């Protein structure tokens, strides 16, 4: 550009009303998700869901075209701060969407609190994100780890089980799910006799399965997800435990992996905020569009990605795409009533969905809804002190 053209551009920019300028610039969405490792398929489903909603809106949210910048976080907490700072500082994104793994998400929450960047969490349940780390610029379209654990504990107590063992990957998601499970199960008259764990993302389950066989509990609660969950459910069956000791879990144990688990998963009961067979017009429309777009059936991760885009849209629509009106935008996001495929929900003050938890039974390739474990379950939001 020569000097006259620069001057002309500057004059034009000044002449345009601010809102019009904002509408012209693309909105940069930083997607930080796992593209490799045990959670890779979960990352893909979240991205598919997010993109589907944007496509349904004609490629624009709040009048602004969306541009994506992507980082593979590898579900590796040790790389998380560097990875999220690539999006925040190098790419200058307007909003970060991510991620699946709680340990990675905790580092992301700390980074966005420092830079005051908007963060929408489309899966990772780390309780602290809507607890001690809660902030006006952080919301979640998924769950807190406590929630599905608690709902599964309610279900297990209702079934009349008395002695339970838990087994999980030893990091925030596993620990906090087991804690939620224990809280509800023991309130309902049961007792957790032992917690078993192994480091994420290990899948050498044999010694722990031998321990379960020796202890003979009434029921086993498991937290695993993705490829690790596929292997765990098959190993549990191969060890002969499926016939003697019922296995239950938060629904991540079977979501998106039923095909890989085959007969080993049939009949498995889980609790989650999404299920197959909801048969509502909203869910059916979503499922049909998702299947046509991606030649895949949606799962809970796809729904959470779709809803992350819906929450962002609620904020952007309120300010017609002008993110300069930050307080208005954040407040619209937090107050939005999300018309989700899972059912309508709102966000609690700490930024976490207040939602129903379904009981699901694995039948064929579906986690079919058979009942409700808990209706409108809020996360307690312990330790959240919003400025
Ligand atoms: C988590 O790390 O918070 C996490 C990962 C996978 C899931 C659920 C929670 O399916």
mmCIF file with all atom_site columns, C-alpha atoms in Angstrom, residues 81-198:
data_model
loop_
_atom_site.group_PDB
_atom_site.id
_atom_site.type_symbol
_atom_site.label_atom_id
_atom_site.label_alt_id
_atom_site.label_comp_id
_atom_site.label_asym_id
_atom_site.label_entity_id
_atom_site.label_seq_id
_atom_site.pdbx_PDB_ins_code
_atom_site.Cartn_x
_atom_site.Cartn_y
_atom_site.Cartn_z
_atom_site.occupancy
_atom_site.B_iso_or_equiv
_atom_site.pdbx_formal_charge
_atom_site.auth_seq_id
_atom_site.auth_comp_id
_atom_site.auth_asym_id
_atom_site.auth_atom_id
_atom_site.pdbx_PDB_model_num
ATOM 1   C CA . UNK A 1 81  ? -0.078  -23.852 28.874 1.00 0.00 ? 81  UNK A CA 1
ATOM 2   C CA . UNK A 1 82  ? 2.137   -23.521 25.791 1.00 0.00 ? 82  UNK A CA 1
ATOM 3   C CA . UNK A 1 83  ? -0.628  -24.794 23.542 1.00 0.00 ? 83  UNK A CA 1
ATOM 4   C CA . UNK A 1 84  ? -3.322  -22.440 24.786 1.00 0.00 ? 84  UNK A CA 1
ATOM 5   C CA . UNK A 1 85  ? -0.918  -19.502 24.679 1.00 0.00 ? 85  UNK A CA 1
ATOM 6   C CA . UNK A 1 86  ? -0.300  -20.213 20.984 1.00 0.00 ? 86  UNK A CA 1
ATOM 7   C CA . UNK A 1 87  ? -3.989  -19.489 20.440 1.00 0.00 ? 87  UNK A CA 1
ATOM 8   C CA . UNK A 1 88  ? -4.166  -16.522 22.801 1.00 0.00 ? 88  UNK A CA 1
ATOM 9   C CA . UNK A 1 89  ? -0.872  -14.751 22.063 1.00 0.00 ? 89  UNK A CA 1
ATOM 10  C CA . UNK A 1 90  ? 0.252   -15.944 18.631 1.00 0.00 ? 90  UNK A CA 1
ATOM 11  C CA . UNK A 1 91  ? -3.097  -16.287 16.863 1.00 0.00 ? 91  UNK A CA 1
ATOM 12  C CA . UNK A 1 92  ? -4.955  -13.627 18.833 1.00 0.00 ? 92  UNK A CA 1
ATOM 13  C CA . UNK A 1 93  ? -8.187  -15.604 18.883 1.00 0.00 ? 93  UNK A CA 1
ATOM 14  C CA . UNK A 1 94  ? -11.434 -13.976 20.058 1.00 0.00 ? 94  UNK A CA 1
ATOM 15  C CA . UNK A 1 95  ? -12.583 -17.082 21.896 1.00 0.00 ? 95  UNK A CA 1
ATOM 16  C CA . UNK A 1 96  ? -11.021 -20.405 22.924 1.00 0.00 ? 96  UNK A CA 1
ATOM 17  C CA . UNK A 1 97  ? -13.117 -23.581 22.752 1.00 0.00 ? 97  UNK A CA 1
ATOM 18  C CA . UNK A 1 98  ? -11.639 -26.600 24.535 1.00 0.00 ? 98  UNK A CA 1
ATOM 19  C CA . UNK A 1 99  ? -10.994 -29.237 25.672 1.00 0.00 ? 99  UNK A CA 1
ATOM 20  C CA . UNK A 1 100 ? -11.672 -32.889 26.542 1.00 0.00 ? 100 UNK A CA 1
ATOM 21  C CA . UNK A 1 101 ? -9.101  -33.650 29.282 1.00 0.00 ? 101 UNK A CA 1
ATOM 22  C CA . UNK A 1 102 ? -9.601  -32.093 32.739 1.00 0.00 ? 102 UNK A CA 1
ATOM 23  C CA . UNK A 1 103 ? -5.876  -31.644 33.417 1.00 0.00 ? 103 UNK A CA 1
ATOM 24  C CA . UNK A 1 104 ? -5.398  -29.755 30.159 1.00 0.00 ? 104 UNK A CA 1
ATOM 25  C CA . UNK A 1 105 ? -8.536  -27.691 30.769 1.00 0.00 ? 105 UNK A CA 1
ATOM 26  C CA . UNK A 1 106 ? -7.318  -26.608 34.221 1.00 0.00 ? 106 UNK A CA 1
ATOM 27  C CA . UNK A 1 107 ? -4.201  -25.088 32.630 1.00 0.00 ? 107 UNK A CA 1
ATOM 28  C CA . UNK A 1 108 ? -6.409  -23.422 29.989 1.00 0.00 ? 108 UNK A CA 1
ATOM 29  C CA . UNK A 1 109 ? -8.641  -21.907 32.656 1.00 0.00 ? 109 UNK A CA 1
ATOM 30  C CA . UNK A 1 110 ? -5.627  -20.414 34.434 1.00 0.00 ? 110 UNK A CA 1
ATOM 31  C CA . UNK A 1 111 ? -4.278  -18.952 31.177 1.00 0.00 ? 111 UNK A CA 1
ATOM 32  C CA . UNK A 1 112 ? -7.562  -17.345 30.114 1.00 0.00 ? 112 UNK A CA 1
ATOM 33  C CA . UNK A 1 113 ? -8.053  -15.879 33.563 1.00 0.00 ? 113 UNK A CA 1
ATOM 34  C CA . UNK A 1 114 ? -4.707  -14.163 33.141 1.00 0.00 ? 114 UNK A CA 1
ATOM 35  C CA . UNK A 1 115 ? -5.356  -12.860 29.603 1.00 0.00 ? 115 UNK A CA 1
ATOM 36  C CA . UNK A 1 116 ? -9.119  -12.351 30.129 1.00 0.00 ? 116 UNK A CA 1
ATOM 37  C CA . UNK A 1 117 ? -9.859  -14.378 26.975 1.00 0.00 ? 117 UNK A CA 1
ATOM 38  C CA . UNK A 1 118 ? -13.294 -15.945 26.592 1.00 0.00 ? 118 UNK A CA 1
ATOM 39  C CA . UNK A 1 119 ? -13.257 -19.754 27.181 1.00 0.00 ? 119 UNK A CA 1
ATOM 40  C CA . UNK A 1 120 ? -16.051 -22.218 26.418 1.00 0.00 ? 120 UNK A CA 1
ATOM 41  C CA . UNK A 1 121 ? -15.361 -25.724 27.740 1.00 0.00 ? 121 UNK A CA 1
ATOM 42  C CA . UNK A 1 122 ? -17.112 -28.336 25.554 1.00 0.00 ? 122 UNK A CA 1
ATOM 43  C CA . UNK A 1 123 ? -16.263 -31.390 27.677 1.00 0.00 ? 123 UNK A CA 1
ATOM 44  C CA . UNK A 1 124 ? -13.613 -31.407 30.434 1.00 0.00 ? 124 UNK A CA 1
ATOM 45  C CA . UNK A 1 125 ? -15.417 -31.729 33.760 1.00 0.00 ? 125 UNK A CA 1
ATOM 46  C CA . UNK A 1 126 ? -12.721 -30.505 36.203 1.00 0.00 ? 126 UNK A CA 1
ATOM 47  C CA . UNK A 1 127 ? -14.819 -29.355 39.175 1.00 0.00 ? 127 UNK A CA 1
ATOM 48  C CA . UNK A 1 128 ? -12.514 -26.394 39.874 1.00 0.00 ? 128 UNK A CA 1
ATOM 49  C CA . UNK A 1 129 ? -13.382 -24.741 36.538 1.00 0.00 ? 129 UNK A CA 1
ATOM 50  C CA . UNK A 1 130 ? -16.858 -23.954 37.860 1.00 0.00 ? 130 UNK A CA 1
ATOM 51  C CA . UNK A 1 131 ? -15.535 -23.935 41.448 1.00 0.00 ? 131 UNK A CA 1
ATOM 52  C CA . UNK A 1 132 ? -12.469 -22.083 42.770 1.00 0.00 ? 132 UNK A CA 1
ATOM 53  C CA . UNK A 1 133 ? -11.347 -21.111 39.236 1.00 0.00 ? 133 UNK A CA 1
ATOM 54  C CA . UNK A 1 134 ? -14.755 -19.818 38.116 1.00 0.00 ? 134 UNK A CA 1
ATOM 55  C CA . UNK A 1 135 ? -14.710 -16.503 36.252 1.00 0.00 ? 135 UNK A CA 1
ATOM 56  C CA . UNK A 1 136 ? -17.088 -14.328 34.198 1.00 0.00 ? 136 UNK A CA 1
ATOM 57  C CA . UNK A 1 137 ? -15.200 -15.246 30.990 1.00 0.00 ? 137 UNK A CA 1
ATOM 58  C CA . UNK A 1 138 ? -15.421 -19.049 31.483 1.00 0.00 ? 138 UNK A CA 1
ATOM 59  C CA . UNK A 1 139 ? -18.518 -21.181 30.782 1.00 0.00 ? 139 UNK A CA 1
ATOM 60  C CA . UNK A 1 140 ? -19.071 -24.855 30.149 1.00 0.00 ? 140 UNK A CA 1
ATOM 61  C CA . UNK A 1 141 ? -21.464 -26.597 27.710 1.00 0.00 ? 141 UNK A CA 1
ATOM 62  C CA . UNK A 1 142 ? -20.846 -30.023 29.222 1.00 0.00 ? 142 UNK A CA 1
ATOM 63  C CA . UNK A 1 143 ? -20.891 -31.026 32.921 1.00 0.00 ? 143 UNK A CA 1
ATOM 64  C CA . UNK A 1 144 ? -18.781 -30.991 36.066 1.00 0.00 ? 144 UNK A CA 1
ATOM 65  C CA . UNK A 1 145 ? -17.106 -34.312 36.900 1.00 0.00 ? 145 UNK A CA 1
ATOM 66  C CA . UNK A 1 146 ? -19.149 -34.444 40.083 1.00 0.00 ? 146 UNK A CA 1
ATOM 67  C CA . UNK A 1 147 ? -22.473 -34.403 38.152 1.00 0.00 ? 147 UNK A CA 1
ATOM 68  C CA . UNK A 1 148 ? -22.478 -37.685 36.164 1.00 0.00 ? 148 UNK A CA 1
ATOM 69  C CA . UNK A 1 149 ? -20.672 -39.428 39.054 1.00 0.00 ? 149 UNK A CA 1
ATOM 70  C CA . UNK A 1 150 ? -23.399 -38.294 41.458 1.00 0.00 ? 150 UNK A CA 1
ATOM 71  C CA . UNK A 1 151 ? -26.200 -39.305 39.065 1.00 0.00 ? 151 UNK A CA 1
ATOM 72  C CA . UNK A 1 152 ? -24.670 -42.776 38.637 1.00 0.00 ? 152 UNK A CA 1
ATOM 73  C CA . UNK A 1 153 ? -24.464 -43.101 42.442 1.00 0.00 ? 153 UNK A CA 1
ATOM 74  C CA . UNK A 1 154 ? -28.182 -42.301 42.726 1.00 0.00 ? 154 UNK A CA 1
ATOM 75  C CA . UNK A 1 155 ? -28.936 -44.949 40.096 1.00 0.00 ? 155 UNK A CA 1
ATOM 76  C CA . UNK A 1 156 ? -26.775 -47.583 41.858 1.00 0.00 ? 156 UNK A CA 1
ATOM 77  C CA . UNK A 1 157 ? -28.368 -46.957 45.260 1.00 0.00 ? 157 UNK A CA 1
ATOM 78  C CA . UNK A 1 158 ? -31.846 -47.183 43.713 1.00 0.00 ? 158 UNK A CA 1
ATOM 79  C CA . UNK A 1 159 ? -30.933 -50.574 42.263 1.00 0.00 ? 159 UNK A CA 1
ATOM 80  C CA . UNK A 1 160 ? -30.273 -51.752 45.814 1.00 0.00 ? 160 UNK A CA 1
ATOM 81  C CA . UNK A 1 161 ? -26.522 -52.380 45.549 1.00 0.00 ? 161 UNK A CA 1
ATOM 82  C CA . UNK A 1 162 ? -24.757 -52.154 48.917 1.00 0.00 ? 162 UNK A CA 1
ATOM 83  C CA . UNK A 1 163 ? -21.000 -52.758 48.433 1.00 0.00 ? 163 UNK A CA 1
ATOM 84  C CA . UNK A 1 164 ? -19.291 -50.981 45.540 1.00 0.00 ? 164 UNK A CA 1
ATOM 85  C CA . UNK A 1 165 ? -15.763 -50.573 44.214 1.00 0.00 ? 165 UNK A CA 1
ATOM 86  C CA . UNK A 1 166 ? -14.636 -47.760 41.939 1.00 0.00 ? 166 UNK A CA 1
ATOM 87  C CA . UNK A 1 167 ? -12.009 -47.898 39.201 1.00 0.00 ? 167 UNK A CA 1
ATOM 88  C CA . UNK A 1 168 ? -10.694 -44.947 37.196 1.00 0.00 ? 168 UNK A CA 1
ATOM 89  C CA . UNK A 1 169 ? -7.802  -43.079 35.618 1.00 0.00 ? 169 UNK A CA 1
ATOM 90  C CA . UNK A 1 170 ? -6.045  -41.274 38.441 1.00 0.00 ? 170 UNK A CA 1
ATOM 91  C CA . UNK A 1 171 ? -6.495  -37.615 37.504 1.00 0.00 ? 171 UNK A CA 1
ATOM 92  C CA . UNK A 1 172 ? -9.169  -34.965 38.161 1.00 0.00 ? 172 UNK A CA 1
ATOM 93  C CA . UNK A 1 173 ? -11.872 -36.572 35.986 1.00 0.00 ? 173 UNK A CA 1
ATOM 94  C CA . UNK A 1 174 ? -11.540 -40.040 37.530 1.00 0.00 ? 174 UNK A CA 1
ATOM 95  C CA . UNK A 1 175 ? -11.091 -38.834 41.098 1.00 0.00 ? 175 UNK A CA 1
ATOM 96  C CA . UNK A 1 176 ? -13.958 -36.343 40.975 1.00 0.00 ? 176 UNK A CA 1
ATOM 97  C CA . UNK A 1 177 ? -16.387 -38.734 39.224 1.00 0.00 ? 177 UNK A CA 1
ATOM 98  C CA . UNK A 1 178 ? -15.668 -41.379 41.867 1.00 0.00 ? 178 UNK A CA 1
ATOM 99  C CA . UNK A 1 179 ? -16.184 -38.780 44.584 1.00 0.00 ? 179 UNK A CA 1
ATOM 100 C CA . UNK A 1 180 ? -19.566 -37.738 43.159 1.00 0.00 ? 180 UNK A CA 1
ATOM 101 C CA . UNK A 1 181 ? -20.529 -41.416 42.860 1.00 0.00 ? 181 UNK A CA 1
ATOM 102 C CA . UNK A 1 182 ? -19.505 -42.140 46.452 1.00 0.00 ? 182 UNK A CA 1
ATOM 103 C CA . UNK A 1 183 ? -21.396 -39.112 47.794 1.00 0.00 ? 183 UNK A CA 1
ATOM 104 C CA . UNK A 1 184 ? -24.719 -40.190 46.254 1.00 0.00 ? 184 UNK A CA 1
ATOM 105 C CA . UNK A 1 185 ? -24.223 -43.949 46.737 1.00 0.00 ? 185 UNK A CA 1
ATOM 106 C CA . UNK A 1 186 ? -23.427 -43.618 50.439 1.00 0.00 ? 186 UNK A CA 1
ATOM 107 C CA . UNK A 1 187 ? -26.281 -41.122 50.951 1.00 0.00 ? 187 UNK A CA 1
ATOM 108 C CA . UNK A 1 188 ? -28.532 -43.808 49.437 1.00 0.00 ? 188 UNK A CA 1
ATOM 109 C CA . UNK A 1 189 ? -27.365 -46.434 51.942 1.00 0.00 ? 189 UNK A CA 1
ATOM 110 C CA . UNK A 1 190 ? -24.425 -48.053 50.082 1.00 0.00 ? 190 UNK A CA 1
ATOM 111 C CA . UNK A 1 191 ? -20.733 -48.225 50.934 1.00 0.00 ? 191 UNK A CA 1
ATOM 112 C CA . UNK A 1 192 ? -17.710 -47.861 48.653 1.00 0.00 ? 192 UNK A CA 1
ATOM 113 C CA . UNK A 1 193 ? -15.295 -50.469 49.968 1.00 0.00 ? 193 UNK A CA 1
ATOM 114 C CA . UNK A 1 194 ? -12.297 -49.676 47.777 1.00 0.00 ? 194 UNK A CA 1
ATOM 115 C CA . UNK A 1 195 ? -11.069 -47.242 45.069 1.00 0.00 ? 195 UNK A CA 1
ATOM 116 C CA . UNK A 1 196 ? -8.760  -48.615 42.376 1.00 0.00 ? 196 UNK A CA 1
ATOM 117 C CA . UNK A 1 197 ? -6.898  -46.453 39.885 1.00 0.00 ? 197 UNK A CA 1
ATOM 118 C CA . UNK A 1 198 ? -4.155  -46.348 37.280 1.00 0.00 ? 198 UNK A CA 1
#
